[in-house]
Coordinates of C-alpha atoms in Angstrom, one line a residue:
X23 CA 19.4 -2.0 -20.3
X24 CA 18.6 0.6 -17.6
X25 CA 15.3 0.3 -15.3
X26 CA 14.5 2.5 -12.5
X27 CA 11.6 1.8 -10.2
X28 CA 10.7 4.3 -7.9
X29 CA 8.6 2.8 -4.8
X30 CA 6.9 5.6 -3.1
X31 CA 5.2 4.4 0.2
X32 CA 1.8 5.4 0.9
X33 CA 0.9 7.1 -2.3
X34 CA -2.9 6.5 -3.5
X35 CA -3.1 7.1 -7.2
X36 CA -6.0 9.5 -7.0
X37 CA -3.5 12.4 -4.9
X38 CA -1.8 12.5 -8.3
X39 CA -2.4 15.3 -11.1
X40 CA -2.4 12.8 -13.3
X41 CA -5.2 10.7 -12.2
X42 CA -7.0 13.7 -12.4
X43 CA -6.0 15.1 -8.8
X44 CA -7.3 19.2 -8.5
X45 CA -3.9 19.9 -6.2
X46 CA -0.8 20.4 -8.1
X47 CA 1.2 17.4 -6.0
X48 CA 3.0 15.5 -8.6
X49 CA 4.5 18.1 -11.1
X50 CA 7.7 15.8 -11.9
X51 CA 5.5 12.7 -11.7
X52 CA 2.9 13.8 -14.0
X53 CA 5.5 14.7 -17.3
X54 CA 6.7 11.2 -16.7
X55 CA 3.0 9.9 -17.2
X56 CA 2.8 12.1 -20.4
X57 CA 5.7 10.3 -22.0
X58 CA 4.6 6.7 -20.6
X59 CA 1.3 4.6 -19.7
X60 CA -0.7 5.2 -16.8
X61 CA -2.6 2.0 -15.1
X62 CA -5.7 2.5 -13.1
X63 CA -6.9 -0.8 -11.7
X64 CA -3.7 -1.3 -10.7
X65 CA -3.9 -3.2 -6.8
X66 CA -1.3 -4.5 -4.2
X67 CA -2.5 -8.2 -3.2
X68 CA -1.5 -8.0 0.5
X69 CA -1.5 -4.4 1.6
X70 CA 0.2 -2.4 3.6
X71 CA 4.0 -2.2 4.0
X72 CA 5.6 -5.9 5.0
X73 CA 3.0 -8.6 3.8
X74 CA 3.6 -6.0 0.2
X75 CA 7.0 -5.4 -0.1
X76 CA 7.2 -9.3 0.8
X77 CA 4.8 -10.6 -1.9
X78 CA 6.2 -8.3 -4.6
X79 CA 9.5 -9.3 -3.7
X80 CA 9.5 -13.0 -3.9
X81 CA 6.3 -13.0 -6.5
X82 CA 4.0 -14.5 -4.5
X83 CA 0.7 -14.0 -2.6
X84 CA 0.9 -13.3 1.3
X85 CA -1.8 -16.5 1.4
X86 CA 1.4 -18.8 0.1
X87 CA 4.7 -16.8 1.8
X88 CA 2.5 -16.9 5.0
X89 CA 3.2 -13.4 5.8
X90 CA 0.3 -10.9 6.1
X91 CA 0.9 -9.6 9.6
X92 CA 3.3 -6.7 10.9
X93 CA 4.3 -9.2 13.9
X94 CA 3.8 -12.0 15.2
X95 CA 4.4 -15.6 13.5
X96 CA 2.7 -14.6 10.3
X97 CA 5.5 -11.6 10.0
X98 CA 8.2 -13.6 9.1
X99 CA 8.6 -16.6 5.8
X100 CA 7.4 -19.7 6.9
X101 CA 10.9 -21.6 7.2
X102 CA 11.4 -24.3 4.4
X103 CA 12.4 -27.0 6.7
X104 CA 14.2 -30.4 5.9
X105 CA 13.7 -29.2 1.9
X106 CA 15.5 -26.4 2.2
X107 CA 18.9 -26.4 -0.1
X108 CA 22.2 -24.8 0.6
X109 CA 20.6 -21.8 -0.1
X110 CA 16.6 -21.4 0.4
X111 CA 14.3 -21.2 -2.3
X112 CA 12.6 -17.9 -1.1
X113 CA 15.9 -16.8 -1.9
X114 CA 16.7 -18.4 -5.3
X115 CA 13.1 -16.8 -6.4
X116 CA 13.6 -14.0 -5.4
X117 CA 12.6 -11.3 -8.2
X118 CA 16.2 -9.4 -7.3
X119 CA 17.9 -12.2 -8.1
X120 CA 15.9 -12.9 -11.2
X121 CA 17.2 -9.6 -12.7
X122 CA 20.5 -9.9 -11.2
X123 CA 20.5 -13.0 -13.1
X124 CA 19.1 -11.2 -16.4
X125 CA 22.9 -9.6 -16.4
X126 CA 21.3 -6.2 -14.3
X127 CA 23.6 -4.6 -11.1
X128 CA 21.1 -4.6 -8.9
X129 CA 20.6 -2.2 -6.7
X130 CA 18.2 -0.8 -3.5
X131 CA 18.6 2.1 -1.8
X132 CA 15.6 1.6 1.0
X133 CA 15.1 1.8 5.0
X134 CA 12.5 -1.4 4.0
X135 CA 14.5 -4.1 5.7
X136 CA 15.8 -2.7 8.8
X137 CA 12.7 -1.0 9.5
X138 CA 10.7 -3.8 9.9
X139 CA 13.4 -6.4 10.2
X140 CA 12.7 -8.4 6.8
X141 CA 16.0 -8.8 5.3
X142 CA 14.0 -11.7 3.0
X143 CA 13.5 -8.4 1.0
X144 CA 17.6 -8.0 0.2
X145 CA 17.4 -11.2 -1.5
X146 CA 19.5 -10.6 -4.8
X147 CA 20.7 -7.0 -4.5
X148 CA 23.9 -6.4 -5.3
X149 CA 24.3 -2.9 -3.7
X150 CA 21.9 -2.4 -0.6
X151 CA 21.7 1.6 1.2
X152 CA 20.3 1.7 4.1
X153 CA 18.8 5.6 4.9
X154 CA 18.1 4.1 8.4
X155 CA 21.3 2.6 9.0
X156 CA 23.4 5.3 8.0
X157 CA 21.7 8.3 9.8
X158 CA 18.9 7.1 11.7
X159 CA 16.7 8.8 9.1
X160 CA 15.3 8.2 5.3
X161 CA 13.3 11.2 4.5
X162 CA 13.3 12.1 0.9
X163 CA 16.8 14.5 1.2
X164 CA 18.5 11.8 2.7
X165 CA 17.2 9.2 -0.1
X166 CA 17.6 11.4 -3.1
X167 CA 21.7 12.1 -1.7
X168 CA 22.3 8.4 -1.9
X169 CA 20.7 7.8 -5.1
X170 CA 22.6 11.0 -7.0
X171 CA 26.0 9.2 -5.4
X172 CA 24.9 6.3 -7.3
X173 CA 24.1 7.9 -10.1
X174 CA 27.0 9.7 -10.6
X175 CA 29.0 6.2 -10.5
X176 CA 26.6 4.1 -12.0
X177 CA 24.2 5.7 -13.9
X178 CA 26.3 6.0 -17.6
X179 CA 26.9 2.4 -17.4
X180 CA 24.6 -0.4 -18.6
X181 CA 23.0 -2.9 -17.3
X182 CA 21.4 -1.8 -13.7
X183 CA 18.1 -2.2 -11.9
X184 CA 17.9 1.0 -9.2
X185 CA 15.6 0.4 -6.6
X186 CA 14.3 4.0 -4.9
X187 CA 12.3 4.2 -2.1
X188 CA 10.8 7.3 -1.1
X189 CA 8.6 7.3 2.7
X190 CA 7.6 10.8 2.7
X191 CA 3.9 10.7 2.2
X192 CA 3.7 7.9 4.7
X193 CA 3.2 9.6 8.6
X194 CA 4.6 11.4 10.4
X195 CA 4.2 14.6 8.4
X196 CA 7.5 16.2 9.0
X197 CA 8.2 18.0 5.6
X198 CA 10.0 21.2 5.0
X199 CA 6.8 23.5 5.4
X200 CA 7.3 25.2 2.0
X201 CA 5.6 22.4 0.0
X202 CA 2.2 22.6 2.3
X203 CA 2.3 26.2 1.5
X204 CA 0.9 26.1 -2.2
X205 CA -2.3 23.9 -0.5
X206 CA -3.0 26.1 2.5
X207 CA -6.1 27.8 0.3
X208 CA -7.1 25.2 -1.9
X209 CA -10.2 22.9 -1.4
X210 CA -10.3 19.3 -0.3
X211 CA -12.2 16.8 -2.6
X212 CA -16.0 17.7 -2.8
X213 CA -17.5 14.5 -1.4
X214 CA -16.0 15.3 2.4
X215 CA -18.2 17.7 3.7
X216 CA -18.8 18.9 7.3
X217 CA -22.0 17.1 7.2
X218 CA -20.1 13.5 6.4
X219 CA -17.7 14.5 9.4
X220 CA -20.1 15.2 11.5
X221 CA -21.6 11.3 10.8
X222 CA -18.1 10.1 12.1
X223 CA -18.4 11.8 15.7
X224 CA -18.2 9.6 18.7
X225 CA -17.2 6.7 17.1
X226 CA -14.1 4.7 18.6
X227 CA -11.8 2.8 17.1
X228 CA -8.1 2.9 16.0
X229 CA -7.4 6.3 13.5
X230 CA -11.1 7.3 13.1
X231 CA -12.0 10.9 13.3
X232 CA -11.7 11.0 17.1
X233 CA -7.9 9.2 17.1
X234 CA -6.4 10.2 14.0
X235 CA -2.9 9.1 15.2
X236 CA -3.9 5.9 16.3
X237 CA -5.3 5.4 19.6
X238 CA -4.3 9.1 20.3
X239 CA -6.2 12.3 19.5
X240 CA -2.8 14.5 20.5
X241 CA 0.5 14.5 17.7
X242 CA 3.7 13.5 19.0
X243 CA 6.8 16.9 19.2
X244 CA 7.8 15.3 16.0
X245 CA 5.0 16.1 13.8
X246 CA 5.1 19.3 12.2
X247 CA 1.6 19.3 9.7
X248 CA -1.4 17.1 10.5
X249 CA -4.2 17.1 13.7
X250 CA -5.1 14.3 16.3
X251 CA -8.6 14.5 15.2
X252 CA -10.8 15.4 13.0
X253 CA -13.7 17.4 14.1
X254 CA -14.6 19.6 11.2
X255 CA -13.5 20.7 7.7
X256 CA -11.0 22.5 8.6
X257 CA -9.3 19.6 10.9
X258 CA -9.8 17.0 7.7
X259 CA -7.9 19.8 5.2
X260 CA -4.9 20.2 8.4
X261 CA -4.7 16.2 7.6
X262 CA -4.7 16.4 3.9
X263 CA -2.2 19.1 3.6
X264 CA 0.4 16.9 5.5
X265 CA -0.1 14.2 3.1
X266 CA 0.0 16.4 -0.2
X267 CA 2.9 17.9 1.1
X268 CA 4.9 14.6 1.8
X269 CA 3.8 13.6 -2.4
X270 CA 4.8 16.8 -3.5
X271 CA 8.5 16.6 -1.5
X272 CA 8.6 13.1 -3.1
X273 CA 7.8 14.1 -5.9
X274 CA 10.4 17.0 -6.2
X275 CA 13.3 14.6 -5.4
X276 CA 12.0 12.5 -8.6
X277 CA 12.8 16.1 -10.6
X278 CA 16.0 15.5 -9.2
X279 CA 16.9 12.0 -9.9
X280 CA 15.0 12.7 -13.6
X281 CA 17.2 15.5 -14.0
X282 CA 20.3 13.7 -13.1
X283 CA 19.7 10.8 -15.5
X284 CA 19.4 13.6 -18.2
X285 CA 22.3 14.9 -17.6
X286 CA 24.2 11.5 -17.8
X287 CA 22.0 11.3 -21.2
X288 CA 20.4 8.2 -20.3
X289 CA 16.9 9.3 -19.3
X290 CA 15.7 8.3 -22.8
X291 CA 17.1 5.0 -22.7
X292 CA 16.2 4.1 -19.1
X293 CA 12.6 2.7 -18.2
X294 CA 11.0 4.5 -15.5
X295 CA 8.3 2.6 -13.6
X296 CA 6.4 4.5 -10.7
X297 CA 4.5 2.8 -8.0
X298 CA 3.6 2.0 -4.2
X299 CA 3.3 -0.4 -1.6
X300 CA -0.1 0.3 -0.6
X301 CA -2.5 3.4 -0.8
X302 CA -4.3 5.4 2.2
X303 CA -7.5 6.5 4.0
X304 CA -8.5 10.0 4.1
X305 CA -12.3 9.4 5.5
X306 CA -13.2 6.5 4.0
X307 CA -14.4 4.1 6.3
X308 CA -13.9 6.4 9.0
X309 CA -10.3 6.2 9.1
X310 CA -7.8 8.4 8.7
X311 CA -4.3 8.6 7.7
X312 CA -3.9 5.4 7.7
X313 CA -3.9 1.8 5.4
X314 CA -5.5 -0.5 8.1
X315 CA -7.8 -2.7 5.6
X316 CA -8.3 -4.3 2.1
X317 CA -10.6 -1.9 1.2
X318 CA -10.4 0.3 -2.6
X319 CA -8.3 3.0 -0.5
X320 CA -5.8 0.8 0.9
X321 CA -5.1 -1.9 -2.2
X322 CA -5.5 0.0 -4.9
X323 CA -2.2 2.3 -5.8
X324 CA -0.5 3.9 -9.0
X325 CA 1.5 2.2 -11.5
X326 CA 3.3 4.4 -14.4
X327 CA 5.7 3.1 -17.0
X328 CA 8.1 4.7 -19.1
X329 CA 9.6 2.2 -21.4
X330 CA 10.8 3.9 -24.7
X331 CA 10.5 1.0 -27.2
X332 CA 8.5 -0.8 -25.5
X333 CA 5.4 1.3 -24.5
X334 CA 3.4 3.5 -26.5
X335 CA 4.3 6.6 -27.5
X336 CA 3.4 7.9 -24.0
X337 CA 0.6 9.8 -22.1
X338 CA -1.8 6.1 -22.8
X339 CA -3.9 4.5 -20.0
X340 CA -4.5 0.9 -19.7
X341 CA -7.8 -0.4 -17.4
X342 CA -7.3 -4.1 -16.7
X343 CA -7.2 -5.1 -13.7
X344 CA -3.9 -6.3 -12.5
X345 CA -1.6 -7.3 -8.9
X346 CA 1.5 -5.8 -8.3
X347 CA 2.8 -9.6 -8.5
X348 CA 2.0 -9.0 -12.1
X349 CA 4.8 -6.3 -12.0
X350 CA 7.2 -8.5 -10.7
X351 CA 6.4 -10.5 -13.3
X352 CA 6.6 -8.5 -16.5
X353 CA 9.6 -6.9 -15.2
X354 CA 11.6 -10.9 -15.7
X355 CA 9.5 -10.8 -18.8
X356 CA 11.4 -7.4 -20.0
X357 CA 14.7 -8.7 -18.8
X358 CA 14.1 -11.9 -21.1
X359 CA 14.1 -14.5 -18.1
X360 CA 11.1 -16.9 -17.2
X361 CA 9.0 -16.1 -13.9
X362 CA 9.8 -19.0 -11.4
X363 CA 7.1 -21.8 -11.2
X364 CA 6.5 -20.8 -7.7
X365 CA 5.2 -17.0 -8.4
X366 CA 1.9 -16.1 -8.9
X367 CA 2.3 -13.0 -11.3
X368 CA 1.4 -12.8 -14.8
X369 CA 3.1 -10.1 -17.2
X370 CA 1.5 -7.5 -18.9
X371 CA 4.6 -6.5 -21.1
X372 CA 2.3 -6.7 -24.1
X373 CA -0.6 -4.5 -22.8
X374 CA 2.3 -1.3 -22.6
X375 CA 1.5 -1.3 -26.7
X376 CA -2.3 -1.9 -26.4
X377 CA -4.6 -1.8 -23.9
X378 CA -5.8 -5.5 -23.3
X379 CA -8.4 -7.3 -20.8
X380 CA -6.6 -7.9 -17.4
X381 CA -7.7 -10.3 -15.0
X382 CA -11.0 -10.9 -14.4
X383 CA -10.7 -10.0 -11.0
X384 CA -8.5 -10.0 -7.7
X385 CA -8.3 -10.9 -4.5
X386 CA -6.6 -8.9 -1.6
X387 CA -6.1 -9.4 2.0
X388 CA -4.4 -7.8 5.1
X389 CA -4.2 -9.0 8.6
X390 CA -2.0 -5.8 10.2
X391 CA -4.6 -3.8 11.5
X392 CA -7.4 -5.5 11.4
X393 CA -8.4 -8.4 9.2
X394 CA -10.1 -8.2 5.5
X395 CA -10.1 -10.1 2.4
X396 CA -11.7 -8.4 -0.3
X397 CA -12.5 -9.1 -4.2
X398 CA -12.3 -6.8 -6.7
X399 CA -14.5 -6.8 -10.1
X400 CA -16.6 -4.9 -12.6
X401 CA -17.3 -1.9 -10.8
X402 CA -17.5 -3.4 -7.6
X403 CA -15.6 -4.3 -3.9
X404 CA -17.0 -6.6 -1.7
X405 CA -14.8 -6.6 1.6
X406 CA -15.0 -9.1 4.1
X407 CA -13.8 -8.3 7.7
X408 CA -12.8 -11.3 10.1
X409 CA -11.3 -9.6 12.6
X410 CA -12.3 -5.3 13.3
X411 CA -10.8 -4.7 16.2
X412 CA -11.9 -2.1 17.8
X413 CA -13.2 -0.8 14.7
X414 CA -17.0 -1.5 13.4
X415 CA -16.9 -2.6 10.7
X416 CA -19.7 -5.1 9.4
X417 CA -18.5 -8.6 8.2
X418 CA -19.6 -7.9 4.8
X419 CA -19.4 -4.3 3.1
X420 CA -19.9 -4.2 -0.7
X421 CA -19.2 -0.8 -2.8
X422 CA -19.9 0.3 -6.6
X423 CA -16.9 2.2 -7.0
X424 CA -18.3 3.9 -10.2
X425 CA -20.9 5.5 -8.6
X426 CA -19.1 5.3 -5.0
X427 CA -15.6 5.6 -5.6
X428 CA -15.2 6.9 -1.6
X429 CA -17.2 4.0 -0.4
X430 CA -20.0 5.9 1.5
X431 CA -22.5 3.6 0.4
X432 CA -22.9 0.2 1.6
X433 CA -24.8 -2.5 -0.9
X434 CA -24.3 -5.3 1.4
X435 CA -27.6 -5.5 2.9
X436 CA -30.0 -5.0 -0.3
X437 CA -27.6 -6.5 -3.1
X438 CA -26.9 -10.0 -1.1
X439 CA -26.9 -11.5 -5.0
X440 CA -23.3 -9.1 -5.4
X441 CA -22.3 -10.7 -1.7
X442 CA -22.6 -14.3 -3.0
X443 CA -21.1 -13.7 -6.3
X444 CA -17.9 -12.0 -5.0
X445 CA -18.1 -14.8 -1.8
X446 CA -17.8 -17.0 -4.8
X447 CA -15.1 -15.6 -6.6
X448 CA -13.1 -15.2 -3.3
X449 CA -13.6 -19.2 -2.2
X450 CA -12.5 -19.9 -6.0
X451 CA -9.7 -18.4 -5.3
X452 CA -8.6 -19.8 -2.2
X453 CA -9.4 -23.0 -3.4
X454 CA -6.8 -22.5 -5.9
X455 CA -4.2 -20.9 -3.6
X456 CA -4.5 -23.4 -0.3
X457 CA -2.5 -26.2 -2.6
X458 CA 0.4 -23.6 -2.0
X459 CA -0.4 -22.1 1.1
X460 CA 2.5 -22.8 3.2
X461 CA 1.0 -22.1 6.5
X462 CA -2.7 -22.4 5.5
X463 CA -4.5 -19.7 5.8
X464 CA -2.8 -17.2 7.6
X465 CA -5.5 -14.9 7.9
X466 CA -7.3 -17.4 10.6
X467 CA -3.5 -17.9 12.1
X468 CA -3.7 -14.5 12.9
X469 CA -7.0 -14.5 15.1
X470 CA -6.0 -17.5 17.1
X471 CA -2.9 -15.6 17.7
X472 CA -4.9 -13.0 19.4
X473 CA -5.4 -10.4 16.3
X474 CA -3.6 -8.3 13.9
X475 CA -0.7 -6.6 15.4
X476 CA -1.8 -3.6 15.7
X477 CA -5.1 -4.3 17.5
X478 CA -4.5 -7.7 19.2
X479 CA -6.0 -8.9 22.4
X480 CA -2.4 -8.8 24.2
X481 CA -1.8 -5.0 23.0
X482 CA -0.7 -3.0 26.1
X483 CA -2.1 -0.1 23.6
X484 CA -5.4 -1.9 23.4
X485 CA -6.0 -2.7 26.6
X486 CA -5.5 1.0 27.7
X487 CA -7.6 2.3 25.5
X488 CA -10.4 0.2 26.2
X489 CA -9.8 1.3 29.8
X490 CA -10.1 5.1 28.7
X491 CA -12.9 4.4 27.1
X492 CA -14.6 3.0 30.3
X493 CA -14.3 6.4 32.0
X494 CA -16.0 8.5 29.4
X495 CA -19.6 8.4 30.2
X496 CA -20.6 9.9 26.2
X497 CA -18.7 6.8 24.7
X498 CA -20.8 4.4 27.1
X499 CA -22.0 2.4 23.6
X500 CA -18.5 2.1 22.1
X501 CA -17.1 1.1 25.5
X502 CA -19.8 -1.9 26.0
X503 CA -19.0 -2.6 22.0
X504 CA -15.5 -3.0 21.8
X505 CA -14.9 -4.9 25.2
X506 CA -17.9 -7.1 24.8
X507 CA -15.9 -8.2 21.4
X508 CA -12.4 -8.4 22.8
X509 CA -14.0 -11.1 25.7
X510 CA -16.0 -13.0 23.1
X511 CA -14.4 -15.7 21.0
X512 CA -13.0 -14.8 17.5
X513 CA -15.5 -17.0 16.0
X514 CA -18.5 -14.9 17.2
X515 CA -17.1 -11.3 18.3
X516 CA -15.7 -8.8 16.3
X517 CA -19.2 -7.8 14.7
X518 CA -21.2 -6.1 17.5

């Protein structure tokens, strides 16, 4: 058995051709989708980067590992304490170790562990190739070179699992210019208009139209594409072009890797999985080039599986609701092992051959930039915000994703019945998880620490940003809103 897991950072599905995108960003991914199964309602339980990959590789929700932040106490796994044996349970239950114990050689080509100092990610891997450690970078050409070398040495062998992490769609947009050239004359999605962008002006916050680079409207020198602020449709297009170029650049190297598999004569017999750690926002909720919460644009990710003998003949769609944790459970199922009892995933191996009902609903949470918990069911997503930082989000947002896929019309006030139903689902989920949670609810722990890392009350970036707003008369209301929020107790603040 051979398994290739391609993990493309920051990839939202609706920017891929096989998911209906009008731009040619993904010809090689699209070919794989034609031979496999495409999942249309697949979500990360804990966006973005560090929390999601911790959840996936440990098999457990972030509420259970305690990891839902990018810094502070809730960016590290909870130590086991006196019950820890010679090897921790986190290690014993890790996904890569389950695959290794099934007899497969496990290898990762990824900068993730060193980028986030999250070395639990490496549990169970026989080989680790870190692009940052080896050359102070991790762009697609370097990752591909490592993958090519590894496949030359190992690809024709039986029984391997190779994880390849491509980073390029993530900011900064610094791709070779030819990968953006074909998008320059192509329109963006129709929902994004000058009128919509006009409504975003004068709003402060992290990665808003005013500050499309965190708290800044200036791009650093190493950005070769993109824009520091979004004042009109041309600015928006420039940012989206940079993102789409990153997808196209990653897709180019996927073509190189699949060509190698074909040259080695193992392509047909290799299970190929393409997915991501989180999506990205481009104007939704006035967020630009960022993955700051638990809404639809950030939590929903692609999943494509080509698995001859396990999946249907190809070009099929599965619309059931699934977590990325369910993929971990499925992988363990495929290699013939039972998932550890501590895991939260549910295998959907049988869905590869037939479209079956997924979960009734999904709950996602994030505590890196803002603190949000959301629930996705039927056509709806309800987003509950606990700490919105400098951004101006209400406590409850409800969207009908069938009619409003870009989250432009908040229904929370007019459909309080659905808000109540969604909160009941979250409460039921919380009731199930709290018996397993190693730290209680980490969301409240983050707020007690001072807030999510990227917008914490102790952050000099936040403090300096508020001071800059103070000197701008046209931003007086925004300054008053944000400075008041950061000066109030967490239980009352962040919603004025």
